[in-house]
CSV table of C-alpha atoms in Angstrom, one decimal:
chain,number,residue,atom,x,y,z
A,1,UNK,CA,0.0,0.0,0.1
A,2,UNK,CA,1.1,3.5,-0.8
A,3,UNK,CA,0.5,6.3,1.7
A,4,UNK,CA,0.6,9.9,0.8
A,5,UNK,CA,-0.5,12.6,3.4
A,6,UNK,CA,-3.6,14.1,2.1
A,7,UNK,CA,-4.5,17.8,2.3
A,8,UNK,CA,-6.8,17.3,5.1
A,9,UNK,CA,-4.0,15.8,7.1
A,10,UNK,CA,-1.7,18.7,6.4
A,11,UNK,CA,-4.6,21.2,7.4
A,12,UNK,CA,-5.0,19.3,10.6
A,13,UNK,CA,-1.5,19.2,11.5
A,14,UNK,CA,-0.9,23.0,10.9
A,15,UNK,CA,-4.2,23.9,12.7
A,16,UNK,CA,-3.1,21.8,15.9
A,17,UNK,CA,0.6,23.2,15.8
A,18,UNK,CA,-0.8,26.7,15.8
A,19,UNK,CA,-3.5,25.9,18.5
A,20,UNK,CA,-0.8,24.0,20.6
A,21,UNK,CA,1.5,26.9,20.8
A,22,UNK,CA,-1.2,29.3,22.0
A,23,UNK,CA,-3.6,27.2,24.1
A,24,UNK,CA,-1.5,24.2,25.4
A,25,UNK,CA,2.2,24.9,25.6
A,26,UNK,CA,1.9,28.0,28.0
A,27,UNK,CA,-0.2,26.0,30.5
A,28,UNK,CA,0.7,22.3,30.2
A,29,UNK,CA,3.2,22.1,33.0
A,30,UNK,CA,0.7,23.9,35.2
A,31,UNK,CA,-2.0,21.3,34.4
A,32,UNK,CA,0.7,18.6,34.9
A,33,UNK,CA,1.7,19.8,38.4
A,34,UNK,CA,-1.9,20.3,39.6
A,35,UNK,CA,-3.3,17.4,37.7
A,36,UNK,CA,-6.0,19.5,36.3
A,37,UNK,CA,-8.2,18.4,33.6
A,38,UNK,CA,-8.7,21.4,31.5
A,39,UNK,CA,-12.4,20.9,30.5
A,40,UNK,CA,-12.4,24.2,28.5
A,41,UNK,CA,-9.6,23.3,26.4
A,42,UNK,CA,-11.7,20.5,25.1
A,43,UNK,CA,-14.6,22.7,24.4
A,44,UNK,CA,-12.2,24.7,22.2
A,45,UNK,CA,-11.0,21.5,20.6
A,46,UNK,CA,-14.6,20.6,19.8
A,47,UNK,CA,-14.9,24.0,18.0
A,48,UNK,CA,-12.0,23.0,15.9
A,49,UNK,CA,-13.8,19.8,15.0
A,50,UNK,CA,-11.4,17.5,17.0
A,51,UNK,CA,-13.8,15.9,19.3
A,52,UNK,CA,-15.8,14.4,16.6
A,53,UNK,CA,-13.2,13.7,13.9
A,54,UNK,CA,-14.8,10.4,12.9
A,55,UNK,CA,-18.4,11.4,13.5
A,56,UNK,CA,-20.3,12.1,10.0
A,57,UNK,CA,-21.3,15.6,9.3
A,58,UNK,CA,-25.0,14.8,9.6
A,59,UNK,CA,-24.5,14.3,13.3
A,60,UNK,CA,-22.3,17.5,13.7
A,61,UNK,CA,-18.9,15.9,13.2
A,62,UNK,CA,-16.0,16.4,10.9
A,63,UNK,CA,-16.6,13.3,8.8
A,64,UNK,CA,-13.0,12.3,8.3
A,65,UNK,CA,-11.4,8.9,8.2
A,66,UNK,CA,-8.7,7.2,10.3
A,67,UNK,CA,-5.7,8.9,8.6
A,68,UNK,CA,-7.0,12.3,9.6
A,69,UNK,CA,-7.9,10.9,13.1
A,70,UNK,CA,-4.4,9.5,13.8
A,71,UNK,CA,-2.8,12.8,12.5
A,72,UNK,CA,-4.8,14.8,15.1
A,73,UNK,CA,-3.7,12.5,17.9
A,74,UNK,CA,-0.1,12.4,16.8
A,75,UNK,CA,0.0,16.3,16.5
A,76,UNK,CA,-1.7,16.8,19.9
A,77,UNK,CA,0.5,14.1,21.6
A,78,UNK,CA,3.6,15.9,20.3
A,79,UNK,CA,2.6,19.0,22.3
A,80,UNK,CA,1.1,17.3,25.4
A,81,UNK,CA,0.3,13.6,25.4
A,82,UNK,CA,-2.1,14.0,28.2
A,83,UNK,CA,-4.4,16.1,25.9
A,84,UNK,CA,-3.9,13.5,23.2
A,85,UNK,CA,-5.0,10.8,25.3
A,86,UNK,CA,-8.2,12.3,26.4
A,87,UNK,CA,-9.1,13.4,22.9
A,88,UNK,CA,-8.4,9.8,21.7
A,89,UNK,CA,-10.6,8.2,24.5
A,90,UNK,CA,-13.4,10.6,23.8
A,91,UNK,CA,-13.4,9.9,20.1
A,92,UNK,CA,-12.6,6.4,19.9
A,93,UNK,CA,-14.3,4.9,22.9
A,94,UNK,CA,-17.4,6.6,24.0
A,95,UNK,CA,-18.2,8.6,20.9
A,96,UNK,CA,-17.0,5.7,18.7
A,97,UNK,CA,-19.1,3.1,20.5
A,98,UNK,CA,-22.4,5.1,20.1
A,99,UNK,CA,-21.6,5.8,16.5
A,100,UNK,CA,-20.9,2.3,15.7
A,101,UNK,CA,-23.6,0.5,17.6
A,102,UNK,CA,-26.2,3.1,18.5
A,103,UNK,CA,-29.6,3.4,17.0
A,104,UNK,CA,-30.6,6.4,15.0
A,105,UNK,CA,-32.3,8.0,18.0
A,106,UNK,CA,-29.3,7.5,20.3
A,107,UNK,CA,-27.0,8.9,17.5
A,108,UNK,CA,-29.1,12.0,17.0
A,109,UNK,CA,-29.3,12.6,20.8
A,110,UNK,CA,-25.7,12.2,21.8
A,111,UNK,CA,-23.3,12.6,18.8
A,112,UNK,CA,-23.9,16.3,18.1
A,113,UNK,CA,-23.1,17.1,21.8
A,114,UNK,CA,-20.1,14.9,21.8
A,115,UNK,CA,-18.7,15.9,18.5
A,116,UNK,CA,-19.1,19.6,19.3
A,117,UNK,CA,-17.1,19.1,22.5
A,118,UNK,CA,-20.1,20.4,24.5
A,119,UNK,CA,-20.2,17.0,26.3
A,120,UNK,CA,-17.3,15.0,27.3
A,121,UNK,CA,-17.4,11.1,26.9
A,122,UNK,CA,-16.2,8.2,29.1
A,123,UNK,CA,-16.1,4.5,28.6
A,124,UNK,CA,-16.4,1.9,31.2
A,125,UNK,CA,-15.0,-1.5,31.0
A,126,UNK,CA,-12.3,-1.9,33.4
A,127,UNK,CA,-12.9,-2.9,37.0
A,128,UNK,CA,-10.8,-2.9,40.1
A,129,UNK,CA,-10.4,-6.6,40.4
A,130,UNK,CA,-10.5,-7.9,36.8
A,131,UNK,CA,-8.5,-5.5,34.6
A,132,UNK,CA,-8.0,-7.2,31.3
A,133,UNK,CA,-10.2,-10.1,32.5
A,134,UNK,CA,-13.4,-8.5,31.4
A,135,UNK,CA,-15.3,-11.6,31.4
A,136,UNK,CA,-15.2,-11.7,35.1
A,137,UNK,CA,-16.6,-8.2,35.7
A,138,UNK,CA,-18.7,-7.7,38.9
A,139,UNK,CA,-20.7,-4.7,37.8
A,140,UNK,CA,-24.1,-6.0,37.2
A,141,UNK,CA,-27.3,-4.8,35.6
A,142,UNK,CA,-30.5,-6.5,36.7
A,143,UNK,CA,-33.9,-6.2,34.8
A,144,UNK,CA,-36.6,-4.4,36.4
A,145,UNK,CA,-39.6,-3.6,34.2
A,146,UNK,CA,-38.5,-1.0,31.6
A,147,UNK,CA,-35.2,-0.4,33.4
A,148,UNK,CA,-32.0,-2.1,34.2
A,149,UNK,CA,-30.5,-1.4,37.8
A,150,UNK,CA,-26.8,-1.1,37.8
A,151,UNK,CA,-24.5,-1.8,40.8
A,152,UNK,CA,-20.8,-2.1,40.9
A,153,UNK,CA,-17.8,0.2,40.1
A,154,UNK,CA,-15.3,0.8,37.1
A,155,UNK,CA,-11.8,2.0,37.7
A,156,UNK,CA,-9.0,3.6,35.6
A,157,UNK,CA,-11.7,5.5,33.5
A,158,UNK,CA,-10.7,8.4,31.5
A,159,UNK,CA,-13.0,11.2,32.4
A,160,UNK,CA,-14.7,9.0,35.3
A,161,UNK,CA,-15.6,12.2,37.2
A,162,UNK,CA,-15.9,14.9,34.5
A,163,UNK,CA,-17.5,13.0,31.8
A,164,UNK,CA,-21.1,14.1,30.9
A,165,UNK,CA,-22.0,10.8,29.4
A,166,UNK,CA,-20.6,7.3,29.7
A,167,UNK,CA,-20.9,4.0,27.8
A,168,UNK,CA,-20.9,1.4,30.5
A,169,UNK,CA,-20.4,-2.4,30.0
A,170,UNK,CA,-22.3,-4.3,32.8
A,171,UNK,CA,-23.0,-8.1,33.4
A,172,UNK,CA,-26.6,-9.1,32.4
A,173,UNK,CA,-25.8,-12.9,32.3
A,174,UNK,CA,-23.4,-15.4,33.8
A,175,UNK,CA,-19.7,-14.6,34.8
A,176,UNK,CA,-17.4,-15.6,32.1
A,177,UNK,CA,-20.1,-15.7,29.3
A,178,UNK,CA,-19.1,-13.5,26.5
A,179,UNK,CA,-22.7,-13.1,25.6
A,180,UNK,CA,-23.6,-12.2,29.1
A,181,UNK,CA,-22.6,-8.5,29.0
A,182,UNK,CA,-24.5,-5.4,27.8
A,183,UNK,CA,-23.5,-1.9,26.8
A,184,UNK,CA,-25.5,1.0,28.5
A,185,UNK,CA,-25.5,4.8,27.8
A,186,UNK,CA,-25.6,6.5,31.2
A,187,UNK,CA,-25.7,10.1,31.6
A,188,UNK,CA,-24.1,12.2,34.5
A,189,UNK,CA,-26.7,13.2,36.8
A,190,UNK,CA,-28.6,9.9,36.7
A,191,UNK,CA,-29.5,8.9,40.3
A,192,UNK,CA,-27.0,6.2,41.6
A,193,UNK,CA,-24.3,7.2,39.2
A,194,UNK,CA,-21.3,9.1,40.6
A,195,UNK,CA,-17.6,9.7,40.1
A,196,UNK,CA,-15.2,8.1,42.8
A,197,UNK,CA,-11.5,8.4,43.5
A,198,UNK,CA,-9.4,10.2,41.1
A,199,UNK,CA,-6.0,8.5,40.5
A,200,UNK,CA,-2.8,10.2,41.4
A,201,UNK,CA,-0.5,9.2,38.5
A,202,UNK,CA,3.1,9.2,37.4
A,203,UNK,CA,2.4,10.8,34.0
A,204,UNK,CA,-0.6,11.8,31.7
A,205,UNK,CA,-1.5,13.9,34.7
A,206,UNK,CA,-3.8,16.4,32.8
A,207,UNK,CA,-6.0,13.4,31.6
A,208,UNK,CA,-8.4,12.6,34.1
A,209,UNK,CA,-8.5,9.0,35.4
A,210,UNK,CA,-11.2,8.0,38.0
A,211,UNK,CA,-13.6,5.5,39.3
A,212,UNK,CA,-17.2,5.4,38.3
A,213,UNK,CA,-19.6,4.2,40.8
A,214,UNK,CA,-23.1,2.6,40.4
A,215,UNK,CA,-25.4,2.1,43.4
A,216,UNK,CA,-29.0,1.1,42.3
A,217,UNK,CA,-28.6,3.2,39.2
A,218,UNK,CA,-31.7,2.8,37.1
A,219,UNK,CA,-31.2,2.9,33.4
A,220,UNK,CA,-34.1,2.8,30.9
A,221,UNK,CA,-33.8,0.1,28.3
A,222,UNK,CA,-33.8,2.8,25.6
A,223,UNK,CA,-30.2,3.4,26.8
A,224,UNK,CA,-29.1,-0.1,25.7
A,225,UNK,CA,-26.5,-0.1,22.7
A,226,UNK,CA,-27.5,-2.7,20.3
A,227,UNK,CA,-29.0,-5.8,21.9
A,228,UNK,CA,-28.8,-7.3,25.4
A,229,UNK,CA,-25.8,-9.6,25.6
A,230,UNK,CA,-23.8,-8.0,23.0
A,231,UNK,CA,-21.8,-5.6,25.1
A,232,UNK,CA,-18.5,-7.8,25.4
A,233,UNK,CA,-18.6,-8.4,21.6
A,234,UNK,CA,-19.0,-4.7,20.9
A,235,UNK,CA,-16.2,-3.8,23.3
A,236,UNK,CA,-13.8,-6.0,21.5
A,237,UNK,CA,-14.6,-4.3,18.1
A,238,UNK,CA,-14.3,-0.9,19.8
A,239,UNK,CA,-10.8,-1.8,21.3
A,240,UNK,CA,-9.6,-2.7,17.7
A,241,UNK,CA,-9.9,1.0,16.9
A,242,UNK,CA,-8.7,1.9,20.4
A,243,UNK,CA,-5.5,0.2,19.6
A,244,UNK,CA,-4.9,2.6,16.6
A,245,UNK,CA,-5.6,5.5,19.1
A,246,UNK,CA,-3.0,4.3,21.5
A,247,UNK,CA,-0.5,3.5,18.6
A,248,UNK,CA,-1.0,7.1,17.3
A,249,UNK,CA,-0.6,8.6,20.8
A,250,UNK,CA,2.7,6.5,21.2
A,251,UNK,CA,4.0,7.8,17.8
A,252,UNK,CA,3.3,11.4,18.8
A,253,UNK,CA,5.4,11.0,22.0
A,254,UNK,CA,8.1,9.3,20.0
A,255,UNK,CA,8.1,12.0,17.5
A,256,UNK,CA,8.0,14.7,20.2
A,257,UNK,CA,10.9,13.1,22.0
A,258,UNK,CA,12.9,12.8,18.7
A,259,UNK,CA,12.4,16.2,17.5
A,260,UNK,CA,13.4,17.7,20.7
A,261,UNK,CA,16.5,15.5,21.1
A,262,UNK,CA,17.4,16.3,17.3
A,263,UNK,CA,17.2,20.1,17.9
A,264,UNK,CA,19.0,19.9,21.2
A,265,UNK,CA,21.8,17.8,19.7
A,266,UNK,CA,22.4,20.6,17.0
A,267,UNK,CA,22.5,23.3,19.7
A,268,UNK,CA,24.4,21.8,22.6
A,269,UNK,CA,28.2,21.8,22.2
A,270,UNK,CA,30.9,19.9,23.8
A,271,UNK,CA,34.6,19.8,22.8
A,272,UNK,CA,33.9,22.9,20.5
A,273,UNK,CA,31.3,21.2,18.3
A,274,UNK,CA,27.5,20.3,18.6
A,275,UNK,CA,27.0,17.0,20.1
A,276,UNK,CA,25.2,15.7,17.0
A,277,UNK,CA,28.6,15.4,15.5
A,278,UNK,CA,29.4,12.5,17.7
A,279,UNK,CA,28.5,9.0,16.5
A,280,UNK,CA,27.2,8.1,20.0
A,281,UNK,CA,24.5,10.7,19.6
A,282,UNK,CA,24.1,10.6,15.7
A,283,UNK,CA,23.4,6.8,15.8
A,284,UNK,CA,20.8,7.2,18.6
A,285,UNK,CA,19.1,9.6,16.4
A,286,UNK,CA,19.3,7.3,13.4
A,287,UNK,CA,17.8,4.4,15.3
A,288,UNK,CA,15.0,6.6,16.7
A,289,UNK,CA,14.1,7.9,13.3
A,290,UNK,CA,14.1,4.5,11.7
A,291,UNK,CA,11.8,3.0,14.3
A,292,UNK,CA,9.5,5.8,14.2
A,293,UNK,CA,9.1,5.5,10.4
A,294,UNK,CA,8.4,1.7,11.0
A,295,UNK,CA,5.7,2.5,13.6
A,296,UNK,CA,4.1,5.0,11.3
A,297,UNK,CA,3.8,2.7,8.5
A,298,UNK,CA,2.1,0.0,10.8
A,299,UNK,CA,-0.3,2.6,11.8
A,300,UNK,CA,-1.1,3.6,8.3
A,301,UNK,CA,-1.8,0.2,7.4
A,302,UNK,CA,-4.1,-0.5,10.3
A,303,UNK,CA,-5.9,2.8,9.4
A,304,UNK,CA,-6.2,2.0,5.8
A,305,UNK,CA,-7.9,-1.2,6.7
A,306,UNK,CA,-10.1,0.3,9.2
A,307,UNK,CA,-11.2,3.0,6.6
A,308,UNK,CA,-12.2,0.3,4.2
A,309,UNK,CA,-14.1,-1.7,6.8
A,310,UNK,CA,-11.7,-4.7,6.7
A,311,UNK,CA,-10.7,-6.9,9.4
A,312,UNK,CA,-7.7,-5.3,11.2
A,313,UNK,CA,-7.4,-6.9,14.7
A,314,UNK,CA,-3.9,-8.2,14.1
A,315,UNK,CA,-2.8,-5.2,12.3
A,316,UNK,CA,-4.0,-2.7,15.0
A,317,UNK,CA,-2.5,-5.0,17.7
A,318,UNK,CA,0.9,-4.9,15.8
A,319,UNK,CA,0.7,-1.2,15.4
A,320,UNK,CA,-0.1,-0.5,19.1
A,321,UNK,CA,2.5,-3.1,20.4
A,322,UNK,CA,5.4,-1.8,18.3
A,323,UNK,CA,4.6,1.9,18.5
A,324,UNK,CA,4.3,1.9,22.3
A,325,UNK,CA,7.6,0.1,22.6
A,326,UNK,CA,9.6,2.3,20.5
A,327,UNK,CA,8.0,5.3,22.0
A,328,UNK,CA,9.3,4.2,25.4
A,329,UNK,CA,12.7,3.7,23.9
A,330,UNK,CA,12.6,7.1,22.0
A,331,UNK,CA,11.7,9.0,25.3
A,332,UNK,CA,14.4,7.1,27.1
A,333,UNK,CA,17.1,7.9,24.5
A,334,UNK,CA,15.8,11.6,24.3
A,335,UNK,CA,16.6,11.9,28.2
A,336,UNK,CA,20.0,10.4,27.6
A,337,UNK,CA,20.8,12.9,24.8
A,338,UNK,CA,19.7,15.8,26.9
A,339,UNK,CA,21.8,14.5,29.7
A,340,UNK,CA,21.3,16.2,33.1
A,341,UNK,CA,19.0,18.6,31.5
A,342,UNK,CA,16.7,15.8,30.4
A,343,UNK,CA,16.2,15.1,34.1
A,344,UNK,CA,14.7,18.6,34.7
A,345,UNK,CA,11.2,19.9,34.0
A,346,UNK,CA,12.7,22.8,32.1
A,347,UNK,CA,12.8,20.6,29.0
A,348,UNK,CA,10.0,18.6,27.5
A,349,UNK,CA,11.6,15.1,27.3
A,350,UNK,CA,11.2,14.7,31.2
A,351,UNK,CA,7.5,14.9,30.5
A,352,UNK,CA,7.5,12.5,27.6
A,353,UNK,CA,9.5,10.1,29.7
A,354,UNK,CA,6.9,10.0,32.4
A,355,UNK,CA,3.9,10.0,30.1
A,356,UNK,CA,5.0,7.3,27.8
A,357,UNK,CA,4.9,4.3,30.0
A,358,UNK,CA,1.1,4.4,30.0
A,359,UNK,CA,1.3,3.5,26.3
A,360,UNK,CA,2.6,-0.1,27.2
A,361,UNK,CA,0.0,-0.7,30.0
A,362,UNK,CA,-3.0,1.3,29.1
A,363,UNK,CA,-5.7,-0.1,26.8
A,364,UNK,CA,-4.0,-3.4,27.0
A,365,UNK,CA,-0.5,-4.4,27.8
A,366,UNK,CA,2.1,-5.3,25.1
A,367,UNK,CA,1.8,-8.8,26.3
A,368,UNK,CA,-1.8,-8.9,25.6
A,369,UNK,CA,-1.1,-7.4,22.1
A,370,UNK,CA,1.3,-10.2,21.5
A,371,UNK,CA,-1.4,-12.7,22.6
A,372,UNK,CA,-3.9,-11.0,20.0
A,373,UNK,CA,-1.3,-11.1,17.3
A,374,UNK,CA,-0.3,-14.8,17.9
A,375,UNK,CA,-4.0,-15.9,18.1
A,376,UNK,CA,-4.6,-14.5,14.7
A,377,UNK,CA,-1.4,-15.9,13.2
A,378,UNK,CA,-2.3,-19.4,14.7
A,379,UNK,CA,-5.9,-19.6,14.0
């Protein structure tokens, strides 16, 4: 496959670069230190069309495909990966789930608010004691007339406290039954639905991660996405696209680390010459650039398949696995190139170094991606 950056991607990249310089860079370390989730910034991103990149124009979105979506995440993450993470979670998880599996009434009700950035979306699958073992979830939904009553808790949820609406997966059947879970749309303010503890994190500190708690939360059957029992199957399909999101997030961090290190290596002098003249530094940069290019091609391949509605579970897992691993490597090498300055908050690579580790554990560990890839290879 041949991939050429289209005009929409170029436009999005320049728009985010300009927006980032004005609206993100001056405040990002303040948000990082205080762990503030800058809700107003996401309203502004909505005005730019970045909160509904994949949503068709008929529902108030930008109507773009996955190549444009990846560009948006990469460019945001080069500036501040916390913002890239929240934008990706909003688009591919909550909004994406309603777009892919909602009925027309649900789409008309929720997508315009989500695509405009008026509402922030959350997505609840992970639980305190199950993690990746979603089949054993303990959040249950029991039928009661025209309603289901939800009880349980979700954790590690992006926008768990601040989200205006959440797609929540709850057990409606037996434990371990892949057809025993159902997806519900639950609005903030619904009695029995509340935000719990907010996590105090190593990195990605401006992206809110918190619990969602359900205590006799009554949700009308109109709020079911698809059919009862389809929640787990739907979630696995949503996570295919989610892997592309995390791969793009990783690529953005890798590029941000590389570009900062490249620039610094040309400016920093030792022994009367720029440190880029030393092979020890130049070879690090060569390795970083080569691996970043390989990650980019894997992501493009998965995105191309996704755009055409073709199976891409293996390809998205490969992209996520490789991009996240090389992002960690790139951030580490960038700190090495900066030397002692890389260990200070005066330069961006310190933050990339802290943020990037989430990419190898969030949305499924690298080991899980290898499991997904190997299952596809061996089936």
